[in-house]
PDB file of C-alpha atoms in Angstrom:
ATOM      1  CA  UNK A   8       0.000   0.000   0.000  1.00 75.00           C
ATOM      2  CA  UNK A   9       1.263   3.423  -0.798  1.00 90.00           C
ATOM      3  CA  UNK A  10       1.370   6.455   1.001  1.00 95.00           C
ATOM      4  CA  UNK A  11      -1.393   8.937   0.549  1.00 97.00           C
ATOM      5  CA  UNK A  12      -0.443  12.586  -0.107  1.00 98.00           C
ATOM      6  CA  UNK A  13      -2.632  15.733  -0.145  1.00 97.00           C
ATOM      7  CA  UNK A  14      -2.379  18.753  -2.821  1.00 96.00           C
ATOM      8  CA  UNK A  15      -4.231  22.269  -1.312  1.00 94.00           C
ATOM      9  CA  UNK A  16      -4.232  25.749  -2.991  1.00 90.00           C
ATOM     10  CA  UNK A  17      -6.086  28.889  -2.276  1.00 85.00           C
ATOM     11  CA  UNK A  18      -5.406  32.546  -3.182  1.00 72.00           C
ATOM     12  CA  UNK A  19      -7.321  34.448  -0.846  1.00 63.00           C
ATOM     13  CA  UNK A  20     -10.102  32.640   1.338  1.00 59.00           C
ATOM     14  CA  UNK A  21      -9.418  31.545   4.376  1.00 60.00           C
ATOM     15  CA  UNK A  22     -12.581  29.960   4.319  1.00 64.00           C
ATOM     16  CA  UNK A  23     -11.866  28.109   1.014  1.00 78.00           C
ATOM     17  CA  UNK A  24      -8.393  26.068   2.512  1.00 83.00           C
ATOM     18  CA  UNK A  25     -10.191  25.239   5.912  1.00 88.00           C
ATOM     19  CA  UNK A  26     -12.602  23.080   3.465  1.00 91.00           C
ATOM     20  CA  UNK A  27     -10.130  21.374   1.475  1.00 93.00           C
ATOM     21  CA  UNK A  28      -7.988  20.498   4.280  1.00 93.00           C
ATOM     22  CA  UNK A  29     -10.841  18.890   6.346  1.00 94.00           C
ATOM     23  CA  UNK A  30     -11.867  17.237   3.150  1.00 95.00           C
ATOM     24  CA  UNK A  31      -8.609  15.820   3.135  1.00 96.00           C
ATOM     25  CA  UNK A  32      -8.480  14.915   6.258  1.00 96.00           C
ATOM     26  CA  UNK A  33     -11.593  12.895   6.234  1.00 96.00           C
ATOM     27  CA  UNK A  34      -9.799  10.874   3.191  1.00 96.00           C
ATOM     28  CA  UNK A  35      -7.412   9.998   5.478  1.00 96.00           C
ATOM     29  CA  UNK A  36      -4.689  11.980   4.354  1.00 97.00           C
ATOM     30  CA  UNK A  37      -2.126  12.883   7.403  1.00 96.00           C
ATOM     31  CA  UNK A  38      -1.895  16.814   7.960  1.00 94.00           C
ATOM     32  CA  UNK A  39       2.002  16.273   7.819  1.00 95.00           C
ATOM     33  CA  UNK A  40       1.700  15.412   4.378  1.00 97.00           C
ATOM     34  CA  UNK A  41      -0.539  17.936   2.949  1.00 97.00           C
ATOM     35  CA  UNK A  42       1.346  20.563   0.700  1.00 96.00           C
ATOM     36  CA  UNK A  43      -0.016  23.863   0.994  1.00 94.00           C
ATOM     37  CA  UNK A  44       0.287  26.714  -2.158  1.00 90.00           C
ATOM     38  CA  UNK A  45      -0.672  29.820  -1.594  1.00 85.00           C
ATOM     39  CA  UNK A  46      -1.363  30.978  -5.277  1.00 73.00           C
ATOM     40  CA  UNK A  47      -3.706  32.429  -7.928  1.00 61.00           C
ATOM     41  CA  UNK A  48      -4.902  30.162 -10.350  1.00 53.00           C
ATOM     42  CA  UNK A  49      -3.369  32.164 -13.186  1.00 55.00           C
ATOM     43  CA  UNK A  50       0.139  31.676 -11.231  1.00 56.00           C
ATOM     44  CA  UNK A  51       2.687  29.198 -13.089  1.00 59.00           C
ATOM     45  CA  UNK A  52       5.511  28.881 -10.356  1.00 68.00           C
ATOM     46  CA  UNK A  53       3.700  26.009  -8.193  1.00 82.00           C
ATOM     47  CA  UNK A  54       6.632  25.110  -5.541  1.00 90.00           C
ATOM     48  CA  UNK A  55       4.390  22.956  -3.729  1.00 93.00           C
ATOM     49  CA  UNK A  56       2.848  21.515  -6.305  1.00 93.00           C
ATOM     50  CA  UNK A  57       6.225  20.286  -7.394  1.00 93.00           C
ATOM     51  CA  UNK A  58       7.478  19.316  -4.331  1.00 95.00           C
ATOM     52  CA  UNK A  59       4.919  16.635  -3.902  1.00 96.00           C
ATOM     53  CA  UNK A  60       5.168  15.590  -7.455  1.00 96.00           C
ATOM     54  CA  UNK A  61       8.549  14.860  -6.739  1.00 96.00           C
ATOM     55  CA  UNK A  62       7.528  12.655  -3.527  1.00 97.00           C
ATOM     56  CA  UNK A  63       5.398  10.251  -5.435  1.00 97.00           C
ATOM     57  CA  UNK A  64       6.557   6.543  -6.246  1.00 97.00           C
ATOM     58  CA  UNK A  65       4.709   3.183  -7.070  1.00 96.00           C
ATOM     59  CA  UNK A  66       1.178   2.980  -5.646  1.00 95.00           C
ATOM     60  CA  UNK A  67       1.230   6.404  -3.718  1.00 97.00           C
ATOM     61  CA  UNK A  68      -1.778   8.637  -3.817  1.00 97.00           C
ATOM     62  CA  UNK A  69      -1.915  12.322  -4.207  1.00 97.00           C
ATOM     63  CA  UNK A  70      -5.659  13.409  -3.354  1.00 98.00           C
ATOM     64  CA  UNK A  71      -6.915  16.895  -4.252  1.00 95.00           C
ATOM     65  CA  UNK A  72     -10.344  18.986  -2.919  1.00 94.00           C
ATOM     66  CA  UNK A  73     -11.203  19.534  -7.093  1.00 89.00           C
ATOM     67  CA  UNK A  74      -9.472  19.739 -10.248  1.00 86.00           C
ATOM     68  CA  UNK A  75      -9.498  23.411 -10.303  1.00 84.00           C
ATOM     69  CA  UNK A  76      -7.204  23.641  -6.870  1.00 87.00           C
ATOM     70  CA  UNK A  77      -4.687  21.263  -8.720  1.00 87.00           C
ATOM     71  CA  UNK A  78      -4.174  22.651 -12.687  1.00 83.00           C
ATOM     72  CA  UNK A  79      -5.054  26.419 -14.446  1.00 74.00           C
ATOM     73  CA  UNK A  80      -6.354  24.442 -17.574  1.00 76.00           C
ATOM     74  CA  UNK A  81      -6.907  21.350 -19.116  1.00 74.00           C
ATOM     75  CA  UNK A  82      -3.447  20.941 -20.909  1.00 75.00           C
ATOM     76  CA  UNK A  83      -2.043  21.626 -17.439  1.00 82.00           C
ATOM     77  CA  UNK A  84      -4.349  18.893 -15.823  1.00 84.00           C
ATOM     78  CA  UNK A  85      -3.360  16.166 -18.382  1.00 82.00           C
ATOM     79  CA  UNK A  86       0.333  16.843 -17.825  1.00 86.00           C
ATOM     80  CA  UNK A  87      -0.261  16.540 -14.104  1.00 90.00           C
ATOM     81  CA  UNK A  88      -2.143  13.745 -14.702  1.00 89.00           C
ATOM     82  CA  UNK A  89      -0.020  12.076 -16.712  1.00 88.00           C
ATOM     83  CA  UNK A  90       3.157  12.962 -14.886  1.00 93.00           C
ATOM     84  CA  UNK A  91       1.243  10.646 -12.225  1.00 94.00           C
ATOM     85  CA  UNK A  92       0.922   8.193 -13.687  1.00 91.00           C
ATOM     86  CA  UNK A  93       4.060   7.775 -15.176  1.00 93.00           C
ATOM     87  CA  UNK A  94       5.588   7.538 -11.149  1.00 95.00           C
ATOM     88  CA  UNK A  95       2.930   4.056 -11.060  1.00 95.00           C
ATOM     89  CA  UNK A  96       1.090   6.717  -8.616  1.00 96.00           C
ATOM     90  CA  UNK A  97      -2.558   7.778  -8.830  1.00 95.00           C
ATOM     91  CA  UNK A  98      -4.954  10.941  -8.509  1.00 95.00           C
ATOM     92  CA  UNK A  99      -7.842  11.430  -6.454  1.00 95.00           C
ATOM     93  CA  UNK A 100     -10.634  14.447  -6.806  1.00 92.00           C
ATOM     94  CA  UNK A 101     -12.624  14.481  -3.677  1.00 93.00           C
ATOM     95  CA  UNK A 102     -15.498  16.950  -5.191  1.00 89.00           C
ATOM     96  CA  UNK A 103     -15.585  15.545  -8.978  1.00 87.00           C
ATOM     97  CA  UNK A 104     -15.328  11.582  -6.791  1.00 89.00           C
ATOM     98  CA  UNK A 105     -12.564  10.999  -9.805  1.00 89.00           C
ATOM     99  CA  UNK A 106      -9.830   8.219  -8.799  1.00 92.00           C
ATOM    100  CA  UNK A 107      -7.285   7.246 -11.804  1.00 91.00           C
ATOM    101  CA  UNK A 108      -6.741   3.478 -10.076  1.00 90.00           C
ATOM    102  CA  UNK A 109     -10.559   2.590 -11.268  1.00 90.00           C
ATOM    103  CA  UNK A 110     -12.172   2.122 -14.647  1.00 88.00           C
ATOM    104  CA  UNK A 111     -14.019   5.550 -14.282  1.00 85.00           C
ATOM    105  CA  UNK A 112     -11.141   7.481 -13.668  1.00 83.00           C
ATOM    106  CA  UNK A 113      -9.378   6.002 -16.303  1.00 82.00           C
ATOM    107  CA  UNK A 114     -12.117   6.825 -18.855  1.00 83.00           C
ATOM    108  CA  UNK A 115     -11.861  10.417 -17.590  1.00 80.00           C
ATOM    109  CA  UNK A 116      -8.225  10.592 -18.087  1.00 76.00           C
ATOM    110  CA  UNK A 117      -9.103   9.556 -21.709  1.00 76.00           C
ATOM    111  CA  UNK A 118     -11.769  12.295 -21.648  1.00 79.00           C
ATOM    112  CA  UNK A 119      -9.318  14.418 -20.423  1.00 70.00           C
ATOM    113  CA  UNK A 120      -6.280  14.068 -23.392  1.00 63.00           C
ATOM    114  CA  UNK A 121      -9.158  14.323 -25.937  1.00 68.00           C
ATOM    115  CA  UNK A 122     -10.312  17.681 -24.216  1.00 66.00           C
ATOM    116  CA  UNK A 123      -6.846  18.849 -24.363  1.00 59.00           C
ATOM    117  CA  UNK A 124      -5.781  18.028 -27.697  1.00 66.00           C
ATOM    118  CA  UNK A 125      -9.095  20.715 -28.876  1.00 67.00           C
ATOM    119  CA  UNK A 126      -7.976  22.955 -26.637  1.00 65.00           C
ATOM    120  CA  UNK A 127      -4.454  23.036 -28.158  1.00 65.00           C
ATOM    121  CA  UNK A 128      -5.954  22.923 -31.251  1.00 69.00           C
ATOM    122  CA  UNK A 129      -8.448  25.876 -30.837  1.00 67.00           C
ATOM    123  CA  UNK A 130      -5.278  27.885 -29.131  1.00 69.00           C
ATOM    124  CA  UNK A 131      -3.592  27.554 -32.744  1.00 71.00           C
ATOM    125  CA  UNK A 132      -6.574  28.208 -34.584  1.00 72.00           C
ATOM    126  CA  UNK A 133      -7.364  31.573 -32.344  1.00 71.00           C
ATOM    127  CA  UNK A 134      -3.827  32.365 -32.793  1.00 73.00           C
ATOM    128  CA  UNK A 135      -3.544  31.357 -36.901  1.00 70.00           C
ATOM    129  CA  UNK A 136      -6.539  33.496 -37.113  1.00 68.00           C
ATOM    130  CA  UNK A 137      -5.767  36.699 -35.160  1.00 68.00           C
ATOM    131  CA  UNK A 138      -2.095  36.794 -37.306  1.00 65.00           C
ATOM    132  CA  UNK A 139      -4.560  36.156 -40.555  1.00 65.00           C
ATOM    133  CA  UNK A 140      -6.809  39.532 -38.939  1.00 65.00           C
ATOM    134  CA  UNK A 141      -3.963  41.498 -38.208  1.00 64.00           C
ATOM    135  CA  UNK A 142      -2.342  40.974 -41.920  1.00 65.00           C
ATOM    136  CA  UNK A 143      -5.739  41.744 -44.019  1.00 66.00           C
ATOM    137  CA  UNK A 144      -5.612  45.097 -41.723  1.00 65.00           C
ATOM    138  CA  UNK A 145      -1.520  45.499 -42.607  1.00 60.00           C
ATOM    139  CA  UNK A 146      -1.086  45.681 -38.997  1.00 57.00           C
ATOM    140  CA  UNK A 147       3.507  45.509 -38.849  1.00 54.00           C
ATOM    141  CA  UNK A 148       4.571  42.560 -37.699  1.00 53.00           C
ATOM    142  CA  UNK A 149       8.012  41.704 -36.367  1.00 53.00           C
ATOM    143  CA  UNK A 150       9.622  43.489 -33.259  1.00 52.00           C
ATOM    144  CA  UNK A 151       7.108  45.157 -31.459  1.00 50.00           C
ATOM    145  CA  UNK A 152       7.711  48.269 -29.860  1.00 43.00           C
ATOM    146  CA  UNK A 153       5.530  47.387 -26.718  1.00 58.00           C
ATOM    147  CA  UNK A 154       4.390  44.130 -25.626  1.00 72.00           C
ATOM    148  CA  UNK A 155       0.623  43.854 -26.006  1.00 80.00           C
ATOM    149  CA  UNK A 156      -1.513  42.335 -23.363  1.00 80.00           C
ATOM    150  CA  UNK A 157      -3.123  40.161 -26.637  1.00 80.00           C
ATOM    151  CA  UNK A 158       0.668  38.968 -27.530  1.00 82.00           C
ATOM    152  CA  UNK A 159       1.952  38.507 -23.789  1.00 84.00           C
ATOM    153  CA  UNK A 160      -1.801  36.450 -24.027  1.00 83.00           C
ATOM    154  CA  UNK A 161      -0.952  34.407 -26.941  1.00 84.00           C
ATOM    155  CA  UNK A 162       2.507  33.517 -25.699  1.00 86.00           C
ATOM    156  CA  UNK A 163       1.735  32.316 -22.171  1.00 84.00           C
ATOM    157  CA  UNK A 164      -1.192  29.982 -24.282  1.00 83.00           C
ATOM    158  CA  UNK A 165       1.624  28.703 -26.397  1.00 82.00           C
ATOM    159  CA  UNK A 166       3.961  28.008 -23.865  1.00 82.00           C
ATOM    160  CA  UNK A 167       1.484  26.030 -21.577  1.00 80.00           C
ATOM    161  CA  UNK A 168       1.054  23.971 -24.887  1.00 76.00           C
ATOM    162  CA  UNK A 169       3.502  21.248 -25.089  1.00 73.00           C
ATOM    163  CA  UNK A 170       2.940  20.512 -28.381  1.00 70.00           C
ATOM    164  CA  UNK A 171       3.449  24.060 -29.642  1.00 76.00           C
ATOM    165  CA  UNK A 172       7.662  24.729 -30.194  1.00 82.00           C
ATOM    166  CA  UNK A 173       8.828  28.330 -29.322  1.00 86.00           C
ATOM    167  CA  UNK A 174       9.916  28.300 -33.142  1.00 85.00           C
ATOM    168  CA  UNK A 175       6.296  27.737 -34.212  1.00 82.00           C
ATOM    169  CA  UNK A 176       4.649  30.237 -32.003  1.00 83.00           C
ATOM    170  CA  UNK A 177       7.155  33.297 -33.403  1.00 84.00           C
ATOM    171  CA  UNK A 178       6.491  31.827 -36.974  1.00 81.00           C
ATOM    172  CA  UNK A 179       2.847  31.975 -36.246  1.00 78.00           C
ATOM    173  CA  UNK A 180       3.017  34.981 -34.236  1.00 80.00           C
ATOM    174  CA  UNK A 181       5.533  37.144 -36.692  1.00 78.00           C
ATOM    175  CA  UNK A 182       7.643  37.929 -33.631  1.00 84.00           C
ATOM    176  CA  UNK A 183      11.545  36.527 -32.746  1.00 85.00           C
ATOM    177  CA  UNK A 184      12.432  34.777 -30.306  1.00 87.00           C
ATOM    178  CA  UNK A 185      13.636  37.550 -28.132  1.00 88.00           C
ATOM    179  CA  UNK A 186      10.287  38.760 -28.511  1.00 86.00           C
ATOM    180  CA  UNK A 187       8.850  35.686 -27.142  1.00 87.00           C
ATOM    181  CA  UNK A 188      10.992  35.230 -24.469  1.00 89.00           C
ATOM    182  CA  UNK A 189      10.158  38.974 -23.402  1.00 88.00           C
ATOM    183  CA  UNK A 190       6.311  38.322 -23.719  1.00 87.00           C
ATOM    184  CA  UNK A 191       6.464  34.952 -21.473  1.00 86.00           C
ATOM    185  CA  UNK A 192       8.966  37.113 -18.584  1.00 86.00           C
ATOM    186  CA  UNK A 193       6.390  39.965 -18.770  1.00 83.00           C
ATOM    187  CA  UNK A 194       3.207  37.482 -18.589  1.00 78.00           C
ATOM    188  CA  UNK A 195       5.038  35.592 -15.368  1.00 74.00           C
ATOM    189  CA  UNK A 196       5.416  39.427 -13.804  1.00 69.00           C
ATOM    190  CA  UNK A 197       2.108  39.836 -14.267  1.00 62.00           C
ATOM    191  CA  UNK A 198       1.074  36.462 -12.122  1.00 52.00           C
ATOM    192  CA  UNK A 199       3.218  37.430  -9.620  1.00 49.00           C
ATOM    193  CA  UNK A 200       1.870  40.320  -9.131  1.00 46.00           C
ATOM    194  CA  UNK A 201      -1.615  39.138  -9.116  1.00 41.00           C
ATOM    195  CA  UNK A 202      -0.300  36.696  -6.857  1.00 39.00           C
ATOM    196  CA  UNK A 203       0.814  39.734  -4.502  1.00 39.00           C
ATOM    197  CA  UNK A 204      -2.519  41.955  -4.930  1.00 40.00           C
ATOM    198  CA  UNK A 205      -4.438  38.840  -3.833  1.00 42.00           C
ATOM    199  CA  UNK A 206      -2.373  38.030  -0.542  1.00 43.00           C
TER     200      UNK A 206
END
């Protein structure tokens, strides 16, 4: 039998963590190994979160309140997902009653990779489409001389998209890669400063 581990994250209620961590605690998962984030959901640097990722092996257990406490999207929950599984472990959603070690869960998971294979898809297609836009209306591409909330936008989709290579997304985009890599350092300022308004 493996060990069970618990996964909590909250941004601002105080009210919110006191019912996932009795939740967990009523799965049986020991208050010594609950990891605790204190994050927005729109925040990508998840310590915790990859602390306890790190902790799994064979036949361990990593439980969750709901799928929304654990990923920011669907591509993000598959990787999780699959991350877990990959360690032999498993992943448990108290609210959704989802468990990856039964026949349910694993028809979710399945669910799950074809919900985020459209996603990825309709993140290219939005993105094709606003470069196709911005060309009929001869906006410039190329360096831009301010980083637009849209491109920041676009980038940070792109990046969370495994499938989608940084030379792609400046093909698709019409920007270089400095430009991208200035885009995704100004979109992770931007969570951490949510991140800051909301504590």
């Amino acid at each position: 039998m493996g060990r069970a581990y618990g996964y909590s994250r909250c941004s601002t209620s105080a009210g919110d963590w006191a019912i996932q961590l009795d939740a967990l605690a009523r799965a049986g998962v020991d208050d010594r190994d609950v990891y605790r984030e204190k994050a927005s959901g729109v925040n990508r640097d998840r310590t915790e979160l990859r602390r306890v990722l790190d902790l799994l092996r064979p036949d361990d257990r990593l439980y969750v309140y709901a799928l929304d406490r654990l990923a920011r999207s669907q591509l993000h929950l598959l990787q999780i997902v699959e991350e877990i599984e990959k360690k032999g472990a498993k992943l448990v959603s108290l609210r959704e009653s989802i468990d990856t070690s039964t026949a349910i869960g694993r028809f979710f998971t399945g669910i799950l990779g074809s919900l985020a294979a459209m996603e990825r898809e309709l993140i290219l297609e939005r993105t094709k489409a606003g470069v196709a836009l911005a060309r009929q209306r001869q906006v410039r591409f190329g360096r831009p001389p301010k980083l637009s909330p849209p491109l920041i936008r676009q980038v940070l989709l792109a990046h969370d998209d495994p499938a989608t290579t940084v030379p792609e997304t400046c093909r698709v985009l019409g920007i270089s890669r400095s430009s991208y890599y200035s885009a995704l350092r100004a979109g992770r300022l931007q969570d951490k400063e949510l991140v800051v308004k909301a504590a």
